[in-house]
mmCIF file of C-alpha atoms in Angstrom:
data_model
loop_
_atom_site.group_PDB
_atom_site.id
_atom_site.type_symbol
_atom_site.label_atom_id
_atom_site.label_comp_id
_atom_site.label_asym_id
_atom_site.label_seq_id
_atom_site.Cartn_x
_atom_site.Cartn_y
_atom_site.Cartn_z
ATOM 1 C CA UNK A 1 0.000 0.000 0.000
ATOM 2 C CA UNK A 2 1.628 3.564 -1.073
ATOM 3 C CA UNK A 3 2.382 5.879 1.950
ATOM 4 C CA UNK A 4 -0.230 8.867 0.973
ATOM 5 C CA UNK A 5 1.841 12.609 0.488
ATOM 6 C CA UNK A 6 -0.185 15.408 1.358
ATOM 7 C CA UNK A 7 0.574 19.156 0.714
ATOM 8 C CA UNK A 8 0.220 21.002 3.484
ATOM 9 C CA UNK A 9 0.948 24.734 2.020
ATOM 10 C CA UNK A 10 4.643 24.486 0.462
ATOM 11 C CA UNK A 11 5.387 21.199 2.936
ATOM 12 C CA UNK A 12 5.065 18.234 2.336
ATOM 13 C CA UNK A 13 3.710 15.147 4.739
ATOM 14 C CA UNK A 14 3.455 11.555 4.894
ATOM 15 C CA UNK A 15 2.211 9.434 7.772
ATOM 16 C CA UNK A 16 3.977 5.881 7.792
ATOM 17 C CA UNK A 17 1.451 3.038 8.415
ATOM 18 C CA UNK A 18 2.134 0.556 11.063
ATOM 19 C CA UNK A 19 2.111 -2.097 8.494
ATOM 20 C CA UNK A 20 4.693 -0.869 5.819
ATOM 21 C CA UNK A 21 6.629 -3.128 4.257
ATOM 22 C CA UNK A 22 9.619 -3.056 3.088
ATOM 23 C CA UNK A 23 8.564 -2.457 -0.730
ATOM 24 C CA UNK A 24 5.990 0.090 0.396
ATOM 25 C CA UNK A 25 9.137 2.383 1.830
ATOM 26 C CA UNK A 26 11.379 1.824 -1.167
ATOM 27 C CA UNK A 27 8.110 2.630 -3.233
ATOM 28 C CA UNK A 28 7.769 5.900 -0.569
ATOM 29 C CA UNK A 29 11.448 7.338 -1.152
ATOM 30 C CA UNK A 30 10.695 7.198 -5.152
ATOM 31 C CA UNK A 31 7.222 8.671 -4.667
ATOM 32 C CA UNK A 32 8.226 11.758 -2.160
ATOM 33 C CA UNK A 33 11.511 12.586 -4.844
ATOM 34 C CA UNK A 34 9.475 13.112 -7.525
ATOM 35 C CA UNK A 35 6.487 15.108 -5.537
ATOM 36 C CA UNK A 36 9.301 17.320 -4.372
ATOM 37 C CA UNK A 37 9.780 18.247 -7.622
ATOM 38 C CA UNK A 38 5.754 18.660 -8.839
ATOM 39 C CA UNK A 39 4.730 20.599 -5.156
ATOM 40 C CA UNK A 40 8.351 22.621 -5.247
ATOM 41 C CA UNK A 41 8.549 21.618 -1.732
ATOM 42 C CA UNK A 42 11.498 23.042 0.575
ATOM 43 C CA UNK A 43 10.242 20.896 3.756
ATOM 44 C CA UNK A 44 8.827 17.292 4.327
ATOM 45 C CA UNK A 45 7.778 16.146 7.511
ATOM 46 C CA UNK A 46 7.592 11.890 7.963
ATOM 47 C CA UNK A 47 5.427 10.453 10.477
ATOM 48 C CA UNK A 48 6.939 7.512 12.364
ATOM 49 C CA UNK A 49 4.307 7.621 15.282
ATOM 50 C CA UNK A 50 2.915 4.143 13.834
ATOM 51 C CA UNK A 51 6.057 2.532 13.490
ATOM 52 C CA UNK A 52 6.684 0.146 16.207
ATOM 53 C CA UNK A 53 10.268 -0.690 15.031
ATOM 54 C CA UNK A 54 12.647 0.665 13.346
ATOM 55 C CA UNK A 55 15.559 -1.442 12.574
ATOM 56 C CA UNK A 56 18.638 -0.855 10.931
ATOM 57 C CA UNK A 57 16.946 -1.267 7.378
ATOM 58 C CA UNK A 58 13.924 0.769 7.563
ATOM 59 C CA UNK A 59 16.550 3.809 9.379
ATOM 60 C CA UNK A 60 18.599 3.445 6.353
ATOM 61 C CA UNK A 61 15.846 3.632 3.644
ATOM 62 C CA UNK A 62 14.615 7.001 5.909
ATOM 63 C CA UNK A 63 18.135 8.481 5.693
ATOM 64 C CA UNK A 64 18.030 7.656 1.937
ATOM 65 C CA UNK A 65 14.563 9.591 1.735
ATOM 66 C CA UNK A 66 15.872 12.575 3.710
ATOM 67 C CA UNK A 67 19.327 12.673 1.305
ATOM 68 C CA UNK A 68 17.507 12.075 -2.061
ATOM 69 C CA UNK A 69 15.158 14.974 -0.781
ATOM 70 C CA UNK A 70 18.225 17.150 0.325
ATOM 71 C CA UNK A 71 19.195 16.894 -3.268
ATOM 72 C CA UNK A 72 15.816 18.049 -4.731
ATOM 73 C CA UNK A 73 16.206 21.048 -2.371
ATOM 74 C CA UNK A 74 13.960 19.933 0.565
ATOM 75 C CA UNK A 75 14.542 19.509 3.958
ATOM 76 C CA UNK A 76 12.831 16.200 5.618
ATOM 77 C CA UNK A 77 11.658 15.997 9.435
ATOM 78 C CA UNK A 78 11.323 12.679 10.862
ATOM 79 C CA UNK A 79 8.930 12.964 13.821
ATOM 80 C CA UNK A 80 6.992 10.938 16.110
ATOM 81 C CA UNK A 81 10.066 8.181 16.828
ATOM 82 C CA UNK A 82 8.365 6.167 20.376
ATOM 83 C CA UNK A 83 10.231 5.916 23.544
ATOM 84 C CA UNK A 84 11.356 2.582 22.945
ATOM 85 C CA UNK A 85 11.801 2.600 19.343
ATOM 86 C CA UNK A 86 14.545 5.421 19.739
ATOM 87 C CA UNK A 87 16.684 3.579 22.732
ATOM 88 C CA UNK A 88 16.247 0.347 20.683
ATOM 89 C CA UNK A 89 17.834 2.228 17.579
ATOM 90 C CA UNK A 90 20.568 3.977 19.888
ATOM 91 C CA UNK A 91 21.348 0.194 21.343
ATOM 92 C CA UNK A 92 21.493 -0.748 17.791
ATOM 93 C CA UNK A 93 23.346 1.885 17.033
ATOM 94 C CA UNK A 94 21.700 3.292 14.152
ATOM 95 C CA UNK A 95 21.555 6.540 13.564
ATOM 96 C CA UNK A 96 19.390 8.943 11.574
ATOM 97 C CA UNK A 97 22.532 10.936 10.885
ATOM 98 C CA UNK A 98 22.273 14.685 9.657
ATOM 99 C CA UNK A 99 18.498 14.316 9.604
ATOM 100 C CA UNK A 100 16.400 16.406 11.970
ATOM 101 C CA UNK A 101 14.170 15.101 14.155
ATOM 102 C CA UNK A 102 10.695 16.843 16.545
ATOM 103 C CA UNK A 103 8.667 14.637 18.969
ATOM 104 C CA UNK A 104 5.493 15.134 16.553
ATOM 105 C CA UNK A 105 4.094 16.614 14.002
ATOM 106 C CA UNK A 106 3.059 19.959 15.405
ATOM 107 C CA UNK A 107 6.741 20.759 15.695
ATOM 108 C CA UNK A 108 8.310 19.028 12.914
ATOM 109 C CA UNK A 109 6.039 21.964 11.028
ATOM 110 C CA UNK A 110 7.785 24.352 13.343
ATOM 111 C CA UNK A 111 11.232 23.525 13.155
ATOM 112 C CA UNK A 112 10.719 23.721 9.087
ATOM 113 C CA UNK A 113 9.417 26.854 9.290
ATOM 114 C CA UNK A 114 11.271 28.117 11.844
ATOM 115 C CA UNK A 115 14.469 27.172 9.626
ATOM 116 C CA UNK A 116 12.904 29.033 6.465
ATOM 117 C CA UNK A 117 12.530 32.393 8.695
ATOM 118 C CA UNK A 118 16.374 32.052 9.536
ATOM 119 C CA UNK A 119 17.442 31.612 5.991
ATOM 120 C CA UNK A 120 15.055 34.468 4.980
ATOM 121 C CA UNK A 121 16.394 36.392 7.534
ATOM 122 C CA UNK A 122 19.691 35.821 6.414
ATOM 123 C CA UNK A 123 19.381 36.702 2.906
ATOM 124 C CA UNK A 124 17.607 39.663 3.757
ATOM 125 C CA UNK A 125 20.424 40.782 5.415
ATOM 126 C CA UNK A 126 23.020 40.292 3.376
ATOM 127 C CA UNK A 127 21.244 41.141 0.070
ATOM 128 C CA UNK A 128 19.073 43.732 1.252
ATOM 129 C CA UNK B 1 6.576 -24.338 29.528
ATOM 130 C CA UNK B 2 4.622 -23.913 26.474
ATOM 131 C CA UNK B 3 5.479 -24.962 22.983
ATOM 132 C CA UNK B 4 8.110 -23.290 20.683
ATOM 133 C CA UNK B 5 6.722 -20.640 18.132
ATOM 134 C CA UNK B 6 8.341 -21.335 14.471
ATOM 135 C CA UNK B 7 8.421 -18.627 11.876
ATOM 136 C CA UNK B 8 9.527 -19.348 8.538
ATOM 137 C CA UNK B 9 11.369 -16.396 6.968
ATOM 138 C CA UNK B 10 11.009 -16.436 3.071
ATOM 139 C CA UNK B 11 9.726 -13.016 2.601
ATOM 140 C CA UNK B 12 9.830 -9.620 4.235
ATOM 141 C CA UNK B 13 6.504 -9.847 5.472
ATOM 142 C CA UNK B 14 7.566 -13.168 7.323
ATOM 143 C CA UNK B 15 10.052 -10.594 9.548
ATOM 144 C CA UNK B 16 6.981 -8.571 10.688
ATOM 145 C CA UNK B 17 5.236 -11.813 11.404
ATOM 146 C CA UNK B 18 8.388 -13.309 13.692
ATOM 147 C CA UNK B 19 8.565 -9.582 15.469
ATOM 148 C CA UNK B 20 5.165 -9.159 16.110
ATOM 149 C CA UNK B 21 5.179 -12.889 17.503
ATOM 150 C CA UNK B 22 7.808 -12.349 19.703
ATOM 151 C CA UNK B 23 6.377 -9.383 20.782
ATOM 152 C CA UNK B 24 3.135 -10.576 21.853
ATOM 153 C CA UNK B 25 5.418 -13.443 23.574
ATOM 154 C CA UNK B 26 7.196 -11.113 25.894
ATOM 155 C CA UNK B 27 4.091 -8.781 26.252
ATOM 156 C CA UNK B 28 2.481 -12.191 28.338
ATOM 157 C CA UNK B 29 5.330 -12.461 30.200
ATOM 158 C CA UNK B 30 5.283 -8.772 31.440
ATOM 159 C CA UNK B 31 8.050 -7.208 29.597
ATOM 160 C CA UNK B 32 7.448 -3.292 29.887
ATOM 161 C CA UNK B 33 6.693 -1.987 26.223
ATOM 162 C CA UNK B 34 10.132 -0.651 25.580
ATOM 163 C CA UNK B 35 11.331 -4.147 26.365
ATOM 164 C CA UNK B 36 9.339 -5.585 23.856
ATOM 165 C CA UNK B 37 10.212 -3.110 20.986
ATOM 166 C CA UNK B 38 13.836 -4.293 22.408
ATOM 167 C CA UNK B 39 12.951 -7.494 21.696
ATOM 168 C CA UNK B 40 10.973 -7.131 18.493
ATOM 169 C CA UNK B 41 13.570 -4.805 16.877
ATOM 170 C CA UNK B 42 16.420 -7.671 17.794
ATOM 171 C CA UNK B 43 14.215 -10.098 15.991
ATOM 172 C CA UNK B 44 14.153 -7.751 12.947
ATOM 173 C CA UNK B 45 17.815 -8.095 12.503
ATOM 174 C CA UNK B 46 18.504 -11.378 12.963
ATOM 175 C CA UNK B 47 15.314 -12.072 10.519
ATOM 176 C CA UNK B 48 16.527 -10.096 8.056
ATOM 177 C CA UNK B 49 19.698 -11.475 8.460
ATOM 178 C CA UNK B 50 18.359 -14.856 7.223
ATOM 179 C CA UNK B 51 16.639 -13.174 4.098
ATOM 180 C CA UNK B 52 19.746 -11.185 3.369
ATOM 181 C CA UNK B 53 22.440 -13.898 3.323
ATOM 182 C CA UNK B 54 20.778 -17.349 3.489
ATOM 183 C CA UNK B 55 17.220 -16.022 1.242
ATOM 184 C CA UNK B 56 15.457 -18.832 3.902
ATOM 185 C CA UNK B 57 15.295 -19.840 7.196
ATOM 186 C CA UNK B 58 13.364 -19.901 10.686
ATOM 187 C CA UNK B 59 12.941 -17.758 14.005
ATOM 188 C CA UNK B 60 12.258 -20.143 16.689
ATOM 189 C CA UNK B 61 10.855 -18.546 19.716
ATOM 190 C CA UNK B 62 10.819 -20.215 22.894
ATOM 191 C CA UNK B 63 9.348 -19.288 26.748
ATOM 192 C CA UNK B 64 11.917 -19.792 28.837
ATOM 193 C CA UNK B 65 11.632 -20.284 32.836
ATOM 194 C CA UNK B 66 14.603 -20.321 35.075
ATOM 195 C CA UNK B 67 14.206 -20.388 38.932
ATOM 196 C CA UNK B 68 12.309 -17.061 39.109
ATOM 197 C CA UNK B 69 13.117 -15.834 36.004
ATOM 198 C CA UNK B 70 11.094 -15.599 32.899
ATOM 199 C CA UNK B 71 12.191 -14.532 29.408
ATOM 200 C CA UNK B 72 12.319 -15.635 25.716
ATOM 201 C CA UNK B 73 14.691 -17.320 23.503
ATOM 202 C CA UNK B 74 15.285 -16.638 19.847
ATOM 203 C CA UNK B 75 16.751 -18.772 17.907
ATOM 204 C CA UNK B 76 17.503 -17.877 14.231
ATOM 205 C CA UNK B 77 18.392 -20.686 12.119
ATOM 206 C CA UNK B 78 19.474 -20.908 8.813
ATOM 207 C CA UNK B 79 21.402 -23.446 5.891
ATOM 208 C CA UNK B 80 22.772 -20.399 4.450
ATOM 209 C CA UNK B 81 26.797 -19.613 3.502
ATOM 210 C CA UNK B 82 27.521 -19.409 7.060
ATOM 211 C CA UNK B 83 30.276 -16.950 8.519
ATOM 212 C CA UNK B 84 33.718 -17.322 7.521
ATOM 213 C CA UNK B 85 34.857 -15.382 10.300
ATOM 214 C CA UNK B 86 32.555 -14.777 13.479
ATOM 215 C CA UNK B 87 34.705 -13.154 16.052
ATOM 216 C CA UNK B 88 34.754 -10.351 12.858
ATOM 217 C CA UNK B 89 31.276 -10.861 12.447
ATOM 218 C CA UNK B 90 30.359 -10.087 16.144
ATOM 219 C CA UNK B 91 32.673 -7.441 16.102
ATOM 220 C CA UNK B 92 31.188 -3.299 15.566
ATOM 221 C CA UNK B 93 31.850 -1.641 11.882
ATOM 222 C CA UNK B 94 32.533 -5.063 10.211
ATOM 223 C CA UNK B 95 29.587 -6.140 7.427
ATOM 224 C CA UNK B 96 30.157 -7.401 3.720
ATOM 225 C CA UNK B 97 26.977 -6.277 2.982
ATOM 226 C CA UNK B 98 27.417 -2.463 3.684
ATOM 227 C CA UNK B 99 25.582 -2.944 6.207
ATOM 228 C CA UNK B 100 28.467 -1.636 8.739
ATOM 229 C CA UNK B 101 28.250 -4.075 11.179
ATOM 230 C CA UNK B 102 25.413 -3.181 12.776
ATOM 231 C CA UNK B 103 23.716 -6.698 12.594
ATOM 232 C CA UNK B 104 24.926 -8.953 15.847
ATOM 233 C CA UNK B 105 26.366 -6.816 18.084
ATOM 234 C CA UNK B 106 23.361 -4.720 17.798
ATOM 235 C CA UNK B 107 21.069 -7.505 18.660
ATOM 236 C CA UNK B 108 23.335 -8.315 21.175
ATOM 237 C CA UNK B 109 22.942 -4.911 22.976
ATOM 238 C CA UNK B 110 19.273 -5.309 22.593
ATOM 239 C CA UNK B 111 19.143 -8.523 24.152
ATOM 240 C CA UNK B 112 20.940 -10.279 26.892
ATOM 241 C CA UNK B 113 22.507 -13.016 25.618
ATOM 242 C CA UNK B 114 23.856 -14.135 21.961
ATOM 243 C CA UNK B 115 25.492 -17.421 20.937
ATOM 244 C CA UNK B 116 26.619 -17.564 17.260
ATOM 245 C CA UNK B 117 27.191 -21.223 15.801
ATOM 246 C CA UNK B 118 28.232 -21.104 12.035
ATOM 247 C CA UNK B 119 29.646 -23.744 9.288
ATOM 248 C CA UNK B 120 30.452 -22.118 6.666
ATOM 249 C CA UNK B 121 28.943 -23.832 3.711
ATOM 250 C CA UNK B 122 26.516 -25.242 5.830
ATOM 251 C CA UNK B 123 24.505 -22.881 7.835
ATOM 252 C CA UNK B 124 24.252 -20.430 10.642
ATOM 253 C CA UNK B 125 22.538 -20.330 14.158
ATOM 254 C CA UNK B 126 21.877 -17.111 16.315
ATOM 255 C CA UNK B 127 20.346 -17.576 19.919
ATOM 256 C CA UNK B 128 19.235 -14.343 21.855
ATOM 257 C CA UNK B 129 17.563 -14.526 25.321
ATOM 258 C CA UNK B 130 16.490 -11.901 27.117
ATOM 259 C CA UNK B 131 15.251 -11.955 30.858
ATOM 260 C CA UNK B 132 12.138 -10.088 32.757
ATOM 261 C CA UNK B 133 14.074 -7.459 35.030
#
């Protein structure tokens, strides 16, 4: 089943079913590249909340979503990671390297936007 | 003590089927719910160990009982290549698959307890336990 990507203003967001499999996230990453493109996205948020594990597969496919979208020119959130799911991934030793992360969705949006202020900011100054 | 639970691993979906088993295993036995993700996320590796290397194997999972102890083996059993060299194997940053490493002594850290028995050529065997606090 294809994880849904909805456009919320210039973000984007997908919620990641409890029952993903592995085809489903591959399927995800090649989906959310190209919508990038067609929504001109800067900022995707992913919704683990549902995931109940995330081993050291699904936390590389995730960094591979976050990268390919760094590429098109978006930045990705990944929010809603459960108690136990992180300290199983930091036993693990996985890491979501590079890739932001918020508690939920409320401020995954804020952190994106937050972010776009800065730069905003920033190029006002110097180019203003 | 109650029977084993076998899980055939052929395809990804049979790695969701051994975690959520195992789970559900360790939820009876009172495992807090970070425990179980523990153990559910250690039985994601060594499952998709299995499908990775060998393409086909089993998760055996087992209530165990020991004086006043309760807890849950995992055994992870395949006729696969085997590991040519397991002290590497069990060792952090080492993987031929790209992997980096992260496979057994990740599990490991998850659980309590990990034998490794290889032939290479012939097959591999993982065992996990993991005890109630």
């Amino acid at each position: 089943m294809p994880v849904p990507i909805l456009r919320q203003a210039d973000l984007l967001v997908a919620t990641i079913q409890a029952s993903l499999s592995d085809q489903d996230l591959v399927r995800f990453r090649d989906d959310l590249a190209r919508e990038i493109g067609r929504a001109r996205s800067t900022g995707v948020v992913i919704d683990v909340t549902a995931l109940d594990v995330l081993d050291s597969f699904a936390s590389r496919v995730l960094r591979t979503i976050a990268h390919t979208a760094r590429l098109r020119g978006a930045t990705t959130v990944v929010v809603g990671i459960q108690p136990g799911v992180a300290l199983a991934m930091v036993q693990l030793g996985v890491s979501l390297e590079g890739i932001p992360t918020a508690l939920d969705f409320e401020d995954g949006i804020a952190l994106l936007r937050g972010r776009r202020r800065k730069k905003a900011h920033e190029e006002g100054a110097h180019g203003g | 003590m109650a029977a084993d639970i076998v899980v055939p691993i052929e395809h990804e979906q049979d790695i969701v089927m051994a975690r959520q088993q195992g789970r559900q295993l360790v939820a009876e036995m009172g495992f807090s719910s970070t425990e179980q993700t523990l153990v559910a996320t250690a039985i994601s590796e060594v499952a998709r160990n299995i499908l990775m290397y060998a393409r086909h194997g089993e998760i055996v999972l087992t209530a165990l009982q020991s004086e006043n102890r309760r807890g849950i083996e995992v055994v992870a059993r395949d006729e696969g290549p085997g590991i040519a060299n397991p002290a590497l194997a069990l060792t952090d940053g080492y993987s031929t698959s790209g992997r980096l490493g992260l496979g057994l002594p990740g599990a490991r850290r998850l659980m309590d307890e990990l034998d490794l028995a290889t032939v290479p050529g012939e097959g591999t065997t993982v065992t996990l336990r993991k005890w109630a606090p």
